[in-house]
DNA sequence: CACTATACGGAACGATGATTCCGATTGTCA
DNA sequence: TGACAATCGGAATCATCGTTCCGTATAGTG
């Protein structure tokens, strides 16, 4: 129950070079994971950061840990936007459009950040990751916005948050070496959104 | 230009046990690749076939080669159905429904056979695989059925075969350890099809 | 400036998975 | 049935990748 050590308070400030390297590693990892997802070898990140692997492992005890650091950051950004959407809180006519705009945003992130896709994909399978609660929150947000749009009468009611996520993720995912986007992803997402609308 | 040996004609008939093992390997691979996709270790296939890895490698010089044998078979089945659809050849009212039924079939295969997904996904990236021409044919078929449905006035016209495939594949793909289906996939595909319809 | 705790780099290690090799086995044919 | 080529099985090998270790370098401090 009571943790032996307080993990939140750093024992002491990092040495200057250590702090610098930690930052470099995070920046490099953000780029590399975005491009190639979790599959990329750790050496790639280290090289890109201009740092030895040993250094990486001092800062992040495991590849997973580094990945999680990135993904948690990504999810926090996404949740920030989401909260804005929720609080803007249209329940009337705006609800449907707001929901679609939200899906657009999620879709854009997923198609841009390969790591987000991997994380959310894996999250479906195992929710015990350290960002599991954030994923749960995201899912709750999706469900809430979806329910509001349903209540506003704009979209079909026979889905749930998981299924909506599967639609967006599936459609917006871009396989590894695929060429530039030129708006195809957005167009596809629009097809899905049209499909969600109630038949007029 | 002229091949030194004719690869199509087997030098001599296979020995009885060899033929039996070859068949077992194919059966095992079909099951295992369907369940786990290309990611599964070759030993799993060998074990399932009740055969040593060495035996596998005598029959298929590479993991890729075995995988291709399976996928080519899968694609041929799919193309068979597709040709039936094409020749049934409705150009009028039926074209849209026929197109959707076709997508249903593709979606079902993709969600059932994990290997098909891997193969088609990779095919987008590198078309030089030995089944590349079959994929190309499938794509042509999709385009044809799509064009007919568009001509019949049933669906939107701003997509192409690649994009239609991406929609279906993304939506129907089932991540590795995911639970049983209970019709969710079909429901999602229906959303997509509704999205493809022209607004009434 | 010297001293030491901290941090660094990258070679070495361990696990996993594809592929190769070779002594043992077995089908086929006379 | 005996001989032999085809085939088999699975241990050994090679490559990749995550992780650990340890000798070296350096920021911080007096």
XYZ file of C-alpha atoms (C1' of nucleotides) in Angstrom:
460
model
C 0.000 0.000 0.000
C 2.428 2.655 1.170
C 5.234 3.030 -1.338
C 8.669 2.662 0.165
C 10.003 5.540 -1.850
C 8.191 8.467 -3.303
C 8.683 7.981 -7.012
C 7.263 11.338 -7.972
C 9.867 13.467 -6.223
C 13.206 13.165 -8.008
C 15.873 12.286 -5.486
C 17.903 15.253 -6.635
C 18.173 17.500 -9.696
C 19.620 15.923 -12.810
C 23.085 16.841 -13.858
C 23.069 19.335 -16.737
C 24.233 16.934 -19.433
C 21.816 14.316 -18.218
C 18.889 16.693 -18.482
C 19.979 17.714 -21.965
C 20.264 14.132 -23.137
C 16.942 13.164 -21.654
C 15.326 15.919 -23.652
C 17.112 14.905 -26.844
C 16.006 11.337 -26.388
C 12.402 12.385 -25.971
C 12.510 14.552 -29.061
C 14.142 11.835 -31.134
C 11.746 9.194 -29.861
C 8.793 11.384 -30.664
C 9.906 11.700 -34.273
C 10.994 8.142 -34.757
C 8.012 6.515 -33.084
C 5.677 8.783 -35.014
C 7.208 7.653 -38.253
C 7.659 3.933 -37.574
C 5.619 3.068 -34.514
C 6.663 0.755 -31.730
C 8.352 -1.589 -34.204
C 11.416 0.620 -34.664
C 14.669 -0.653 -33.018
C 15.848 1.298 -29.992
C 19.224 1.903 -31.612
C 17.472 4.075 -34.161
C 16.178 6.340 -31.450
C 19.554 6.468 -29.712
C 21.380 7.263 -32.927
C 18.911 9.951 -33.839
C 19.344 11.470 -30.400
C 23.119 11.330 -30.787
C 23.427 9.223 -27.672
C 24.507 5.700 -26.757
C 21.923 3.059 -25.950
C 23.246 2.851 -22.429
C 22.279 6.447 -21.917
C 18.786 5.768 -23.135
C 18.422 2.931 -20.699
C 19.546 5.039 -17.788
C 16.734 7.471 -18.488
C 14.101 4.938 -19.453
C 14.460 1.485 -17.977
C 12.830 -0.163 -20.928
C 11.810 0.450 -24.496
C 8.212 0.210 -23.374
C 8.810 2.903 -20.774
C 10.134 5.310 -23.374
C 7.276 4.505 -25.676
C 4.814 5.096 -22.913
C 6.350 8.449 -22.130
C 5.694 9.499 -25.713
C 2.235 8.039 -25.895
C 1.140 9.512 -22.603
C 2.141 12.886 -23.937
C 0.235 12.279 -27.161
C -2.837 11.131 -25.313
C -2.718 14.131 -23.014
C -2.725 16.471 -25.990
C -5.630 14.627 -27.486
C -7.543 14.613 -24.216
C -6.961 18.329 -23.872
C -8.730 18.948 -27.154
C -11.386 16.480 -26.212
C -12.164 18.243 -22.962
C -12.573 21.474 -24.838
C -15.062 19.752 -27.096
C -16.932 18.320 -24.176
C -17.118 21.516 -22.246
C -18.133 23.576 -25.219
C -20.892 21.145 -24.562
C -23.404 21.626 -27.309
C -26.238 19.222 -26.774
C -28.487 20.561 -29.477
C -27.926 20.862 -33.197
C -24.218 21.381 -32.864
C -23.639 18.025 -31.231
C -23.374 16.025 -34.426
C -20.994 18.370 -36.162
C -18.947 18.627 -33.019
C -18.710 14.866 -32.879
C -17.551 14.685 -36.465
C -15.027 17.432 -35.939
C -13.727 15.469 -32.996
C -13.383 12.329 -35.079
C -11.507 14.369 -37.665
C -9.040 15.413 -35.051
C -8.545 11.931 -33.703
C -8.212 10.618 -37.221
C -5.602 13.171 -38.106
C -3.525 12.326 -35.068
C -3.801 8.608 -35.673
C -2.774 8.929 -39.302
C 0.095 11.237 -38.438
C 1.428 9.474 -35.363
C 2.023 5.836 -36.002
C 2.753 5.281 -32.326
C -0.696 6.429 -31.312
C -2.169 3.812 -33.555
C 0.013 1.081 -32.081
C -0.793 2.182 -28.561
C -4.531 2.381 -29.078
C -4.538 -0.848 -31.012
C -2.673 -2.688 -28.291
C -4.841 -0.992 -25.697
C -7.797 -2.905 -27.010
C -5.988 -6.100 -26.184
C -4.324 -5.251 -22.916
C -5.567 -2.362 -20.842
C -3.022 -2.801 -18.108
C -0.498 -0.446 -19.647
C 0.404 2.628 -17.687
C -1.594 4.796 -20.055
C -4.560 2.501 -19.736
C -6.501 5.041 -17.704
C -5.945 7.688 -20.331
C -7.221 5.381 -23.006
C -10.216 4.674 -20.805
C -10.817 8.399 -20.479
C -10.564 8.853 -24.213
C -13.032 6.066 -24.701
C -15.403 7.662 -22.212
C -15.101 10.937 -24.096
C -15.893 9.269 -27.393
C -18.906 7.603 -25.857
C -20.137 10.875 -24.384
C -19.814 12.840 -27.603
C -21.367 9.977 -29.506
C -24.314 9.778 -27.138
C -24.919 13.494 -27.433
C -24.881 13.328 -31.199
C -27.303 10.435 -31.046
C -29.528 12.380 -28.685
C -29.459 15.304 -31.078
C -30.882 12.942 -33.653
C -27.996 13.324 -36.050
C -26.495 9.856 -36.160
C -27.362 6.205 -35.897
C -27.531 4.743 -32.425
C -26.466 1.144 -32.855
C -22.762 1.518 -32.155
C -20.596 1.979 -29.099
C -17.371 3.814 -28.395
C -15.200 0.798 -29.190
C -16.767 0.405 -32.562
C -16.499 4.081 -33.389
C -12.836 3.945 -32.489
C -12.307 0.896 -34.636
C -13.851 2.709 -37.559
C -11.669 5.757 -37.167
C -8.477 3.855 -36.456
C -8.961 1.397 -39.255
C -9.728 4.045 -41.800
C -7.019 6.471 -40.780
C -4.215 4.024 -40.300
C -1.494 4.335 -42.876
C 0.658 1.236 -43.443
C 4.369 1.562 -42.936
C 5.976 2.724 -46.148
C 2.924 4.335 -47.667
C 3.218 7.520 -49.728
C 2.107 10.990 -48.739
C -1.483 11.565 -47.884
C -2.898 14.258 -50.206
C -6.137 14.310 -48.272
C -7.218 10.763 -48.977
C -7.482 9.974 -45.294
C -9.770 12.881 -44.659
C -11.944 11.884 -47.586
C -12.249 8.346 -46.260
C -13.139 9.587 -42.824
C -15.835 11.684 -44.399
C -17.307 8.552 -45.943
C -17.454 7.009 -42.499
C -19.076 10.083 -41.017
C -21.678 10.094 -43.754
C -22.341 6.482 -42.954
C -22.909 7.381 -39.337
C -25.571 9.919 -40.213
C -29.162 8.785 -39.966
C -30.695 8.208 -43.349
C -32.623 11.263 -44.310
C 15.184 -14.677 -71.404
C 15.006 -18.406 -71.983
C 14.957 -20.179 -68.646
C 17.670 -22.796 -68.308
C 15.295 -25.199 -66.645
C 11.566 -25.421 -66.931
C 10.403 -24.683 -63.404
C 6.809 -25.622 -64.071
C 7.440 -29.260 -64.908
C 8.559 -31.157 -61.807
C 11.750 -33.028 -62.591
C 10.100 -36.224 -61.437
C 7.142 -37.221 -59.295
C 7.507 -36.616 -55.570
C 8.099 -39.539 -53.345
C 4.940 -40.609 -51.526
C 5.948 -39.350 -48.077
C 7.180 -36.095 -49.533
C 3.857 -35.461 -51.229
C 2.014 -36.260 -48.017
C 4.173 -33.908 -45.993
C 3.876 -31.137 -48.513
C 0.124 -31.359 -48.229
C 0.226 -31.408 -44.444
C 2.420 -28.344 -44.406
C 0.046 -26.467 -46.654
C -2.939 -27.375 -44.509
C -1.161 -26.406 -41.304
C 0.113 -23.165 -42.781
C -3.338 -22.266 -43.977
C -4.742 -22.604 -40.470
C -1.880 -20.991 -38.649
C -1.421 -18.045 -41.002
C -5.150 -17.432 -40.975
C -5.122 -17.201 -37.202
C -1.908 -15.251 -36.657
C -0.838 -13.781 -39.965
C 2.691 -13.583 -41.287
C 4.036 -12.856 -37.811
C 3.775 -16.446 -36.607
C 7.108 -18.323 -36.229
C 7.779 -21.026 -38.794
C 8.258 -23.605 -36.056
C 4.593 -23.239 -35.217
C 3.639 -24.268 -38.714
C 6.086 -27.162 -38.704
C 4.876 -28.417 -35.342
C 1.269 -28.169 -36.381
C 2.084 -30.121 -39.520
C 3.894 -32.740 -37.456
C 7.070 -32.197 -39.430
C 10.571 -30.870 -38.795
C 11.542 -27.402 -39.952
C 14.067 -28.907 -42.315
C 11.256 -30.642 -44.134
C 9.387 -27.388 -44.479
C 12.411 -25.743 -45.994
C 12.874 -28.498 -48.511
C 9.364 -27.886 -49.795
C 9.371 -24.100 -49.509
C 12.742 -22.403 -49.723
C 11.656 -19.563 -47.505
C 8.976 -18.527 -45.069
C 7.860 -15.962 -47.592
C 7.497 -18.646 -50.240
C 5.196 -20.696 -48.035
C 3.203 -17.625 -47.151
C 2.844 -16.734 -50.780
C 1.605 -20.200 -51.615
C -1.191 -19.726 -49.097
C -2.002 -16.190 -50.129
C -2.071 -16.996 -53.818
C -4.606 -19.680 -53.041
C -6.674 -17.260 -50.981
C -6.557 -14.615 -53.670
C -7.577 -17.107 -56.303
C -10.661 -18.048 -54.306
C -11.511 -14.403 -53.889
C -10.963 -13.676 -57.562
C -13.193 -16.590 -58.454
C -16.072 -15.030 -56.561
C -15.224 -11.677 -58.017
C -15.385 -12.940 -61.571
C -18.802 -14.382 -60.892
C -19.898 -10.969 -59.681
C -18.470 -9.268 -62.690
C -19.963 -11.635 -65.197
C -23.356 -11.601 -63.563
C -22.721 -8.134 -64.826
C -25.607 -6.005 -63.686
C -25.081 -2.500 -64.877
C -28.457 -1.139 -63.903
C -30.144 -0.989 -60.527
C -28.466 -4.106 -59.267
C -24.974 -2.697 -59.620
C -24.899 -0.917 -56.293
C -26.190 -3.820 -54.266
C -23.869 -6.145 -56.092
C -20.967 -3.910 -55.234
C -21.924 -3.878 -51.576
C -22.368 -7.623 -51.511
C -18.923 -7.922 -53.002
C -17.447 -5.690 -50.320
C -19.163 -7.851 -47.722
C -17.448 -10.877 -49.097
C -14.054 -9.257 -49.209
C -14.568 -7.933 -45.707
C -15.503 -11.319 -44.395
C -12.410 -12.917 -45.876
C -10.138 -10.196 -44.592
C -11.540 -10.407 -41.079
C -11.363 -14.197 -41.092
C -7.976 -14.670 -42.716
C -5.372 -12.625 -40.999
C -2.844 -13.512 -43.674
C -4.939 -11.940 -46.398
C -4.862 -8.686 -44.503
C -1.095 -8.823 -44.088
C -0.614 -9.662 -47.737
C -2.906 -6.957 -49.052
C -1.511 -4.431 -46.631
C 2.046 -5.171 -47.677
C 0.961 -5.237 -51.297
C 0.224 -1.549 -51.084
C 3.833 -0.981 -50.200
C 5.637 -3.400 -52.438
C 3.904 -4.784 -55.483
C 6.790 -6.928 -56.562
C 5.653 -9.977 -54.640
C 4.792 -13.028 -56.661
C 1.106 -12.489 -56.054
C 1.394 -8.871 -57.160
C -0.456 -9.525 -60.385
C -3.325 -11.138 -58.537
C -3.587 -8.156 -56.261
C -3.578 -5.959 -59.331
C -6.389 -8.024 -60.787
C -8.366 -7.747 -57.575
C -7.871 -4.024 -57.641
C -9.065 -3.858 -61.218
C -12.145 -5.828 -60.239
C -12.898 -3.480 -57.372
C -12.515 -0.529 -59.670
C -14.812 -2.061 -62.244
C -17.577 -2.905 -59.800
C -17.182 0.491 -58.204
C -17.445 2.271 -61.537
C -20.560 0.361 -62.411
C -22.187 1.247 -59.120
C -21.254 4.865 -59.677
C -22.705 4.732 -63.173
C -25.893 3.282 -61.760
C -26.108 6.404 -59.649
C -26.036 4.547 -56.371
C -22.808 5.725 -54.779
C -20.469 8.671 -54.584
C -17.899 9.014 -57.311
C -14.938 10.649 -55.630
C -13.011 7.545 -54.628
C -10.818 5.013 -56.364
C -10.176 1.307 -55.904
C -7.264 1.840 -53.531
C -9.353 3.956 -51.261
C -12.261 1.561 -51.293
C -9.889 -1.228 -50.364
C -8.412 0.821 -47.567
C -11.869 1.417 -46.173
C -12.796 -2.236 -46.219
C -9.471 -3.497 -44.931
C -9.235 -0.971 -42.163
C -12.722 -1.581 -40.955
C -12.633 -5.351 -41.154
C -9.224 -5.927 -39.712
C -9.258 -7.594 -36.327
C -6.203 -7.007 -34.128
C -4.370 -10.056 -32.894
C -5.866 -11.143 -29.617
C -9.285 -9.649 -30.118
C -12.394 -11.473 -28.926
C -14.999 -13.152 -31.084
C -16.854 -11.086 -33.611
C -20.601 -11.255 -32.868
C -21.342 -9.357 -36.043
C -19.638 -6.124 -35.127
C -17.487 -6.236 -38.222
C -20.467 -6.577 -40.488
C -22.197 -3.706 -38.727
C -19.158 -1.495 -39.231
C -18.919 -2.411 -42.863
C -22.543 -1.444 -43.238
C -21.731 1.985 -41.860
C -19.100 2.351 -44.533
C -21.468 1.212 -47.264
C -24.063 3.693 -46.096
C -21.392 6.328 -46.277
C -20.677 5.380 -49.846
C -24.271 5.867 -50.910
C -25.161 9.149 -52.486
C -27.083 11.394 -50.146
C -30.749 11.000 -50.899
C 42.395 22.779 -9.600
C 41.446 18.181 -7.756
C 38.055 14.891 -6.371
C 34.088 12.166 -6.707
C 29.441 11.064 -7.694
C 27.005 10.949 -11.994
C 26.507 10.048 -16.415
C 28.238 8.381 -20.892
C 29.155 5.094 -24.887
C 29.083 1.089 -26.942
C 30.735 -3.690 -26.699
C 28.886 -7.924 -24.833
C 25.000 -10.864 -23.618
C 20.468 -13.310 -24.047
C 16.340 -14.326 -26.385
C 13.840 -15.091 -30.418
C 13.254 -16.535 -34.953
C 14.790 -17.672 -39.860
C 17.748 -20.686 -42.356
C 21.308 -24.358 -43.089
C 23.509 -28.778 -42.480
C 24.119 -33.458 -41.949
C 23.597 -38.055 -39.941
C 19.536 -41.113 -39.686
C 15.430 -42.888 -42.048
C 12.532 -44.587 -45.600
C 10.308 -45.144 -50.210
C 11.313 -47.219 -54.614
C 13.077 -50.255 -57.873
C 15.388 -54.237 -59.476
C 15.228 -58.275 -50.008
C 19.175 -55.110 -50.745
C 20.946 -50.892 -52.371
C 20.601 -46.226 -52.935
C 18.709 -41.881 -53.778
C 15.235 -38.968 -51.855
C 13.634 -37.314 -47.732
C 13.418 -36.471 -42.874
C 14.267 -34.272 -38.202
C 16.093 -31.218 -35.418
C 20.488 -29.434 -33.629
C 23.615 -25.792 -35.072
C 24.173 -21.313 -37.151
C 23.210 -16.550 -38.292
C 20.867 -12.255 -37.752
C 18.187 -9.009 -35.208
C 16.972 -6.645 -31.213
C 16.281 -5.656 -26.275
C 18.969 -5.154 -22.241
C 23.121 -5.144 -19.145
C 27.836 -4.074 -17.850
C 31.789 -1.640 -17.109
C 35.733 1.244 -18.238
C 35.962 6.181 -19.404
C 34.574 11.032 -19.275
C 32.822 15.035 -16.970
C 29.688 18.289 -14.213
C 29.532 19.987 -9.782
C 31.737 21.158 -5.514
C 35.159 22.662 -2.060
